[in-house]
PDB file of C-alpha atoms in Angstrom:
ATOM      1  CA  UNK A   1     -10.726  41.676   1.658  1.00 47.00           C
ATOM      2  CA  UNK A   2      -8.523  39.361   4.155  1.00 45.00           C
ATOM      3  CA  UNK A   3     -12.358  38.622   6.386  1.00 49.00           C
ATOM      4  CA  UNK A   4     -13.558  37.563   2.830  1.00 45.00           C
ATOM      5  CA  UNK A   5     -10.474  34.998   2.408  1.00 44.00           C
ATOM      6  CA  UNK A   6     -10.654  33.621   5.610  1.00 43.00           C
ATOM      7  CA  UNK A   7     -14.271  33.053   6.442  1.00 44.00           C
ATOM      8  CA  UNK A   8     -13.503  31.233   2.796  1.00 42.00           C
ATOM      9  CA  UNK A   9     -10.962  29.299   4.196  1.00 41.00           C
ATOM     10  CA  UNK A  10     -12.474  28.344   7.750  1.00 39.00           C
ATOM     11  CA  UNK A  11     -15.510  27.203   5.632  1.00 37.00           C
ATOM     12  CA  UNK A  12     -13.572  24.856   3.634  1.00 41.00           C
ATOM     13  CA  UNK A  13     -14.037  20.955   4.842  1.00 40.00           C
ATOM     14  CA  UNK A  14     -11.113  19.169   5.562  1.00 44.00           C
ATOM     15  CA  UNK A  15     -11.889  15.266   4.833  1.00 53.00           C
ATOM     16  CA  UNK A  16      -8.929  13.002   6.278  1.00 62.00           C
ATOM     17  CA  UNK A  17      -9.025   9.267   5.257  1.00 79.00           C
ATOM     18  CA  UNK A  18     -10.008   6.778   8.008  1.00 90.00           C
ATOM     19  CA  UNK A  19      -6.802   4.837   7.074  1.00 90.00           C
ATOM     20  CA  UNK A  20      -4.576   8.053   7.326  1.00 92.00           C
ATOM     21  CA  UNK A  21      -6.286   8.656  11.057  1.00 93.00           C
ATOM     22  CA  UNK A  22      -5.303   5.268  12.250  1.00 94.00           C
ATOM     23  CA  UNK A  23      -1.962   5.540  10.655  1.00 94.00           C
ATOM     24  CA  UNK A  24      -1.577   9.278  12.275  1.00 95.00           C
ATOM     25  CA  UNK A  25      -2.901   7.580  15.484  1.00 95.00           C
ATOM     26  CA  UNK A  26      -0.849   4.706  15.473  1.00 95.00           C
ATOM     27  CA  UNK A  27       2.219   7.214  15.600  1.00 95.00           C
ATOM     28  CA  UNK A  28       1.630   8.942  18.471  1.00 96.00           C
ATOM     29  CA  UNK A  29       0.121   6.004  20.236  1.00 95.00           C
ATOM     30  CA  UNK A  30       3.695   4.064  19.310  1.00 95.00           C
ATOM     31  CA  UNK A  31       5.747   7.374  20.245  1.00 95.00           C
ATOM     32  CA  UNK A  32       4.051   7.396  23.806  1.00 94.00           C
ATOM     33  CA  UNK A  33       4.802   3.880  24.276  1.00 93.00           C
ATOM     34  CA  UNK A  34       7.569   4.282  26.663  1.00 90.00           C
ATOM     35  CA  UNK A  35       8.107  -0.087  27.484  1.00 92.00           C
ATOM     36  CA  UNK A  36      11.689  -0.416  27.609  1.00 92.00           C
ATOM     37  CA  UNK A  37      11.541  -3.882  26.769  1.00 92.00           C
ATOM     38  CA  UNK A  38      10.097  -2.871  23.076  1.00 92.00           C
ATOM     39  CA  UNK A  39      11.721   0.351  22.392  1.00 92.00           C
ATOM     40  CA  UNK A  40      14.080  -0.664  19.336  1.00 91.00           C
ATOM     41  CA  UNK A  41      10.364  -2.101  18.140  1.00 92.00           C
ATOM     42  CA  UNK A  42       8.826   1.013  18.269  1.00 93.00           C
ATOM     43  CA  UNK A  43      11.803   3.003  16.893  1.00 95.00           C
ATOM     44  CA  UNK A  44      11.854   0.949  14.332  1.00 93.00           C
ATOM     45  CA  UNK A  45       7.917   1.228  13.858  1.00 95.00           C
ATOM     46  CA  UNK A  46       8.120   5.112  14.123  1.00 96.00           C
ATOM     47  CA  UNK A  47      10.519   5.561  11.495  1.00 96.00           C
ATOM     48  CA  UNK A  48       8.246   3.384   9.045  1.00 96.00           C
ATOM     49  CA  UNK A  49       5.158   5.097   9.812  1.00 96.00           C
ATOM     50  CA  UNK A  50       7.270   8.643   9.663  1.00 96.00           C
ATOM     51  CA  UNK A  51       8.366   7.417   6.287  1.00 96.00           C
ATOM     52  CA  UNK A  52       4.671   6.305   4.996  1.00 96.00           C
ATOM     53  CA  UNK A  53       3.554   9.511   6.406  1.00 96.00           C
ATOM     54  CA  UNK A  54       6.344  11.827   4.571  1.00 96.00           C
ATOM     55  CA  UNK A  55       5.204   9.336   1.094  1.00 96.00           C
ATOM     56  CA  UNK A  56       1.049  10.697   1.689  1.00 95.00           C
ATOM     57  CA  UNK A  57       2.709  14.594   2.896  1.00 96.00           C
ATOM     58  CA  UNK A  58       4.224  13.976  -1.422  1.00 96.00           C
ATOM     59  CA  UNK A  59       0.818  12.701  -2.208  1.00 96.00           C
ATOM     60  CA  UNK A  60      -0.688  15.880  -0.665  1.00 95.00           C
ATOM     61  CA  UNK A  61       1.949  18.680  -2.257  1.00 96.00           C
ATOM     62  CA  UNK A  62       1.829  16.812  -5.773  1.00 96.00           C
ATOM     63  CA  UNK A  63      -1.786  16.680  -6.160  1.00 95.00           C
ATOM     64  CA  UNK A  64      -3.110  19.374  -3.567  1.00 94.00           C
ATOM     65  CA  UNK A  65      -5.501  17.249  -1.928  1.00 94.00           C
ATOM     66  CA  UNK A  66      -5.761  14.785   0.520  1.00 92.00           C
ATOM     67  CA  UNK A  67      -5.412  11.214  -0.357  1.00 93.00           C
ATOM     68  CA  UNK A  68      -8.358   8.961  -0.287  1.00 89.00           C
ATOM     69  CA  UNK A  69      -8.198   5.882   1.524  1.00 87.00           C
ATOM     70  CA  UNK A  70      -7.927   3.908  -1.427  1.00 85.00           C
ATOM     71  CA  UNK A  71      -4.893   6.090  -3.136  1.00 90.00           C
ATOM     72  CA  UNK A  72      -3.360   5.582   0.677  1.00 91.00           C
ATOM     73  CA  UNK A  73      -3.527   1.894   0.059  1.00 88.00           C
ATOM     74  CA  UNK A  74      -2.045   2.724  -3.175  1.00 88.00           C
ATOM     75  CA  UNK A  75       0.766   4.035  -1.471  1.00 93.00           C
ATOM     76  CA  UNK A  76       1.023   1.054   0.702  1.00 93.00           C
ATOM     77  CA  UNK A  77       1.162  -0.996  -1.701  1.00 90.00           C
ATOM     78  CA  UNK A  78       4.184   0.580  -3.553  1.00 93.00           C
ATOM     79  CA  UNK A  79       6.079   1.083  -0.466  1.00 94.00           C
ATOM     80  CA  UNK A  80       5.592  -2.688   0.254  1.00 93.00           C
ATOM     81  CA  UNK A  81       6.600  -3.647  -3.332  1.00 90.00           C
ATOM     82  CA  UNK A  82       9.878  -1.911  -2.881  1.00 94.00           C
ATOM     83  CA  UNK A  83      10.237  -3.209   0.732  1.00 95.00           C
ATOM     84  CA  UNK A  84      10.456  -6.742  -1.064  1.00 92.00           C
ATOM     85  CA  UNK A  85      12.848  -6.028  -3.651  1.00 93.00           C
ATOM     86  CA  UNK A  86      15.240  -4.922  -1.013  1.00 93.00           C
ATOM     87  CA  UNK A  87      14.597  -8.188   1.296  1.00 93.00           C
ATOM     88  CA  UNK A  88      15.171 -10.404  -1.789  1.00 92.00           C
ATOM     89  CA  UNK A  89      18.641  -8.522  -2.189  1.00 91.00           C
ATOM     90  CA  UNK A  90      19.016  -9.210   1.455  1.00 90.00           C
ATOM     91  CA  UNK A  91      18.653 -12.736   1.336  1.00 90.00           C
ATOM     92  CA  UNK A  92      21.045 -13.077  -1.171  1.00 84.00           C
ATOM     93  CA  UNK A  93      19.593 -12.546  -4.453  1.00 85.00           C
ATOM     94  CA  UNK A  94      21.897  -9.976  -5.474  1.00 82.00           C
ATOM     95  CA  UNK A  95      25.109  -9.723  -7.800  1.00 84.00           C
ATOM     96  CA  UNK A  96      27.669 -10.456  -4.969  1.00 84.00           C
ATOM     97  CA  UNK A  97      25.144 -12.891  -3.061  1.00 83.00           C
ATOM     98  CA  UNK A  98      25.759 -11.575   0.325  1.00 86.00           C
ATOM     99  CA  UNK A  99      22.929 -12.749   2.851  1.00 87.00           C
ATOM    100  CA  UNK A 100      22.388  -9.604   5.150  1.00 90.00           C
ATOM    101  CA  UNK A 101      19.791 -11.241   7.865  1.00 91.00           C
ATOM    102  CA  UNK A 102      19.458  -7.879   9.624  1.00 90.00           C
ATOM    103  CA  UNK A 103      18.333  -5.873   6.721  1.00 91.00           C
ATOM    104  CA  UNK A 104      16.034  -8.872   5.913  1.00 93.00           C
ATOM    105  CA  UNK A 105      14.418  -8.822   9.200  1.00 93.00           C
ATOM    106  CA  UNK A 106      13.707  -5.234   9.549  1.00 94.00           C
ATOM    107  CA  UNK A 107      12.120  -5.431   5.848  1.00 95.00           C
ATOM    108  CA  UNK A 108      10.215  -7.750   6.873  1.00 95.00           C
ATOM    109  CA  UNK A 109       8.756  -6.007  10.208  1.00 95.00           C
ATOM    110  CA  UNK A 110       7.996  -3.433   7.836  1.00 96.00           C
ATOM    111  CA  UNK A 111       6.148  -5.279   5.247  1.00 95.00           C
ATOM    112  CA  UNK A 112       3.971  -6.565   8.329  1.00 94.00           C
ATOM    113  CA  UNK A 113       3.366  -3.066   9.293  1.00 95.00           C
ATOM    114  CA  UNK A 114       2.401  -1.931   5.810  1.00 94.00           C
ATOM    115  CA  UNK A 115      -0.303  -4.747   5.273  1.00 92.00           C
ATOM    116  CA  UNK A 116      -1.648  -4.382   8.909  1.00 93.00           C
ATOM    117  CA  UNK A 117      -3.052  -0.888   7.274  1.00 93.00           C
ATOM    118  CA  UNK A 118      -4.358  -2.890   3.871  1.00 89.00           C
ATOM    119  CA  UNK A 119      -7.771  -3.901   3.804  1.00 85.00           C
ATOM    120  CA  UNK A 120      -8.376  -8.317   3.396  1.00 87.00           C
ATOM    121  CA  UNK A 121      -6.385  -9.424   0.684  1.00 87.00           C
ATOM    122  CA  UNK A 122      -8.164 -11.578  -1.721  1.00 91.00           C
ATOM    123  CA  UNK A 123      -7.146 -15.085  -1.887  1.00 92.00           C
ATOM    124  CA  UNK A 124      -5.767 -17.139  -4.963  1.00 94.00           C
ATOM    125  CA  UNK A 125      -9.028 -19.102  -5.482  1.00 95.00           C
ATOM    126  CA  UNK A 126     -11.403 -15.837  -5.053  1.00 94.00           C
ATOM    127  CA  UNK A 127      -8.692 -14.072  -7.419  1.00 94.00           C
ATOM    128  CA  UNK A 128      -9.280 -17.212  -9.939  1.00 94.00           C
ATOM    129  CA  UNK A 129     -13.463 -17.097  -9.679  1.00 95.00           C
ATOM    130  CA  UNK A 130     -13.333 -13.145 -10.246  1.00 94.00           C
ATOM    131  CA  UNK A 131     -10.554 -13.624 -13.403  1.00 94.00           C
ATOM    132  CA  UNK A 132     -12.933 -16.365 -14.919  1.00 94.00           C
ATOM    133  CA  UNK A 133     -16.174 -14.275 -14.207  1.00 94.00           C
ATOM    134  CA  UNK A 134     -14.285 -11.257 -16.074  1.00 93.00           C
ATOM    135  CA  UNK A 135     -12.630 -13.674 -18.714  1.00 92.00           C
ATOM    136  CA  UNK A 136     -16.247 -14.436 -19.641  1.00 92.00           C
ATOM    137  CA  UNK A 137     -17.753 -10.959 -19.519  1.00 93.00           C
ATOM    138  CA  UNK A 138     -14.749  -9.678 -22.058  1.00 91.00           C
ATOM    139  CA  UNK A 139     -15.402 -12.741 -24.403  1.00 90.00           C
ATOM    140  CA  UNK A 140     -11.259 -12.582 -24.099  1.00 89.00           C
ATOM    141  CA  UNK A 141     -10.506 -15.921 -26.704  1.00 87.00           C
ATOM    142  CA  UNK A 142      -6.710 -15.793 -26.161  1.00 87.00           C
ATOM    143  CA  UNK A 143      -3.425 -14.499 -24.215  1.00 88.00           C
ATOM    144  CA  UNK A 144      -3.502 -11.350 -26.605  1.00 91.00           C
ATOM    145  CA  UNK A 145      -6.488 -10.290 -24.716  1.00 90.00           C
ATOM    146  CA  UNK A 146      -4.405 -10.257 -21.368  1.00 92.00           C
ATOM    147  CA  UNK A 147      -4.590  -6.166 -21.616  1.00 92.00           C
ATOM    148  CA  UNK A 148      -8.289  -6.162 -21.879  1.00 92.00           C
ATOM    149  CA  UNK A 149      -8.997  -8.742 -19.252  1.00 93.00           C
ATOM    150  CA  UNK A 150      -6.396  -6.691 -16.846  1.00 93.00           C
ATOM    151  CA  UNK A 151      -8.337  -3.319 -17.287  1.00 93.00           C
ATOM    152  CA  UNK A 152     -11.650  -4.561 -16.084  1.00 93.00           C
ATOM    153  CA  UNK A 153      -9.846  -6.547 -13.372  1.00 93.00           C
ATOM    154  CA  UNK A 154      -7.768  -3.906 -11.843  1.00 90.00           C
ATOM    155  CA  UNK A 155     -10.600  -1.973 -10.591  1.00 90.00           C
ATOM    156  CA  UNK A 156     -12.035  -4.937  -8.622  1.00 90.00           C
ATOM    157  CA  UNK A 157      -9.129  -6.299  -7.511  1.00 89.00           C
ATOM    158  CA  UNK A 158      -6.996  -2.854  -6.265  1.00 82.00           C
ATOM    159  CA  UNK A 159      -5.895  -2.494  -2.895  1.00 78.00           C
ATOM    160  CA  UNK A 160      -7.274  -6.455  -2.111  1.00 85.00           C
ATOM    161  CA  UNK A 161      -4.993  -7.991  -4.269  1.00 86.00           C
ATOM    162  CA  UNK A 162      -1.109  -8.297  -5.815  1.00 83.00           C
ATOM    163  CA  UNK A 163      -0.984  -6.863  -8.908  1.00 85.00           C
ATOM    164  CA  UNK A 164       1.447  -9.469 -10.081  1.00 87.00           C
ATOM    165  CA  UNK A 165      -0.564 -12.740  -8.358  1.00 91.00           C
ATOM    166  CA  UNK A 166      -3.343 -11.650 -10.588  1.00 93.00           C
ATOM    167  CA  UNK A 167      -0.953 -11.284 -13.721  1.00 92.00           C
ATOM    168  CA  UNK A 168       0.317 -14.974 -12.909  1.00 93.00           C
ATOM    169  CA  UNK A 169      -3.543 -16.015 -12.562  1.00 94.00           C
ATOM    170  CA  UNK A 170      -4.764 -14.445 -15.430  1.00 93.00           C
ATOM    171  CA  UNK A 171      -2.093 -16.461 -17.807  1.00 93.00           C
ATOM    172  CA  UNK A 172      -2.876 -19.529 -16.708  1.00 92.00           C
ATOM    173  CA  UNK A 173      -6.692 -19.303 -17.240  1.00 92.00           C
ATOM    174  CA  UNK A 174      -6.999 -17.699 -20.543  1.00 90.00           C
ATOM    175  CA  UNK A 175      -6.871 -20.184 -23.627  1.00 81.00           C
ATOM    176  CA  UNK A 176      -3.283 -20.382 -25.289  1.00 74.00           C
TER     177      UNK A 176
END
């Protein structure tokens, strides 16, 4: 009974997403990097990658299965979202106003390390073509058909794209 299980468990294919490779790679290429000159860089970069790497390790448990590379740019994507909420409390946009340039710096290095892994982001006037291509196709008439024009865009513009950019876009171009 045990040969049965694991001859079913050696044949099993174990598909790894190209982005979580170069991420894993990146690691242990940064963590053999021995410079002294950049090692509070690549501290600092180890403990961000460890961190992305614990959020896919979640990913993994939650959903048993490994992420694809899109749901790892998913991931990204959230980590850099909350990576700017704390830099805009950094830089003073919080209830006491205290300006903490350290913490703003280092959430910055690691927003630049998080998009490094995201494919091209779109820019605002390919973001404006593809809302008024989809704007058309949905017939949308008015700002009440925001939801519907959001739900054929979000597939198309996921992963390449800020969700709240397109939001922004998407209310100026429909008709009021």
């Amino acid at each position: 009974m045990s040969e049965v299980i694991s001859q079913k468990i050696s044949w099993e294919v174990i598909e790894v997403s190209m982005l979580l490779e170069k991420i894993n790679a990146d690691l242990i290429a940064t963590m053999k990097d021995r410079e002294p000159a950049r090692k509070e860089q690549n501290q600092a970069k180890v403990t961000t990658l460890r961190t992305l790497l614990s959020e896919v390790k979640t990913f993994q448990v939650t959903n048993r299965r490994d992420p694809s590379d899109e749901e790892v740019a998913a991931i990204l994507q959230k980590g850099i979202k909350q990576f700017k909420e704390t830099l805009e409390k950094a830089r003073g946009q919080n209830p006491a106003g205290i300006v903490r340039e350290d913490i703003a710096s280092l959430e910055a290095a690691k927003i630049g390390l998080y998009e490094a892994y995201l494919p091209t982001q779109m820019t605002r006037p390919e973001i404006e073509a593809l809302v008024r291509e989809v704007i058309l196709q949905t017939g949308a008439a008015s700002a009440r058909d925001m939801g519907a024009v959001m739900g054929a865009l979000r597939p198309k513009t996921q992963g390449r794209a800020d969700g709240r950019l397109v939001s922004e876009i998407v209310r100026e171009l429909l008709p009021k």
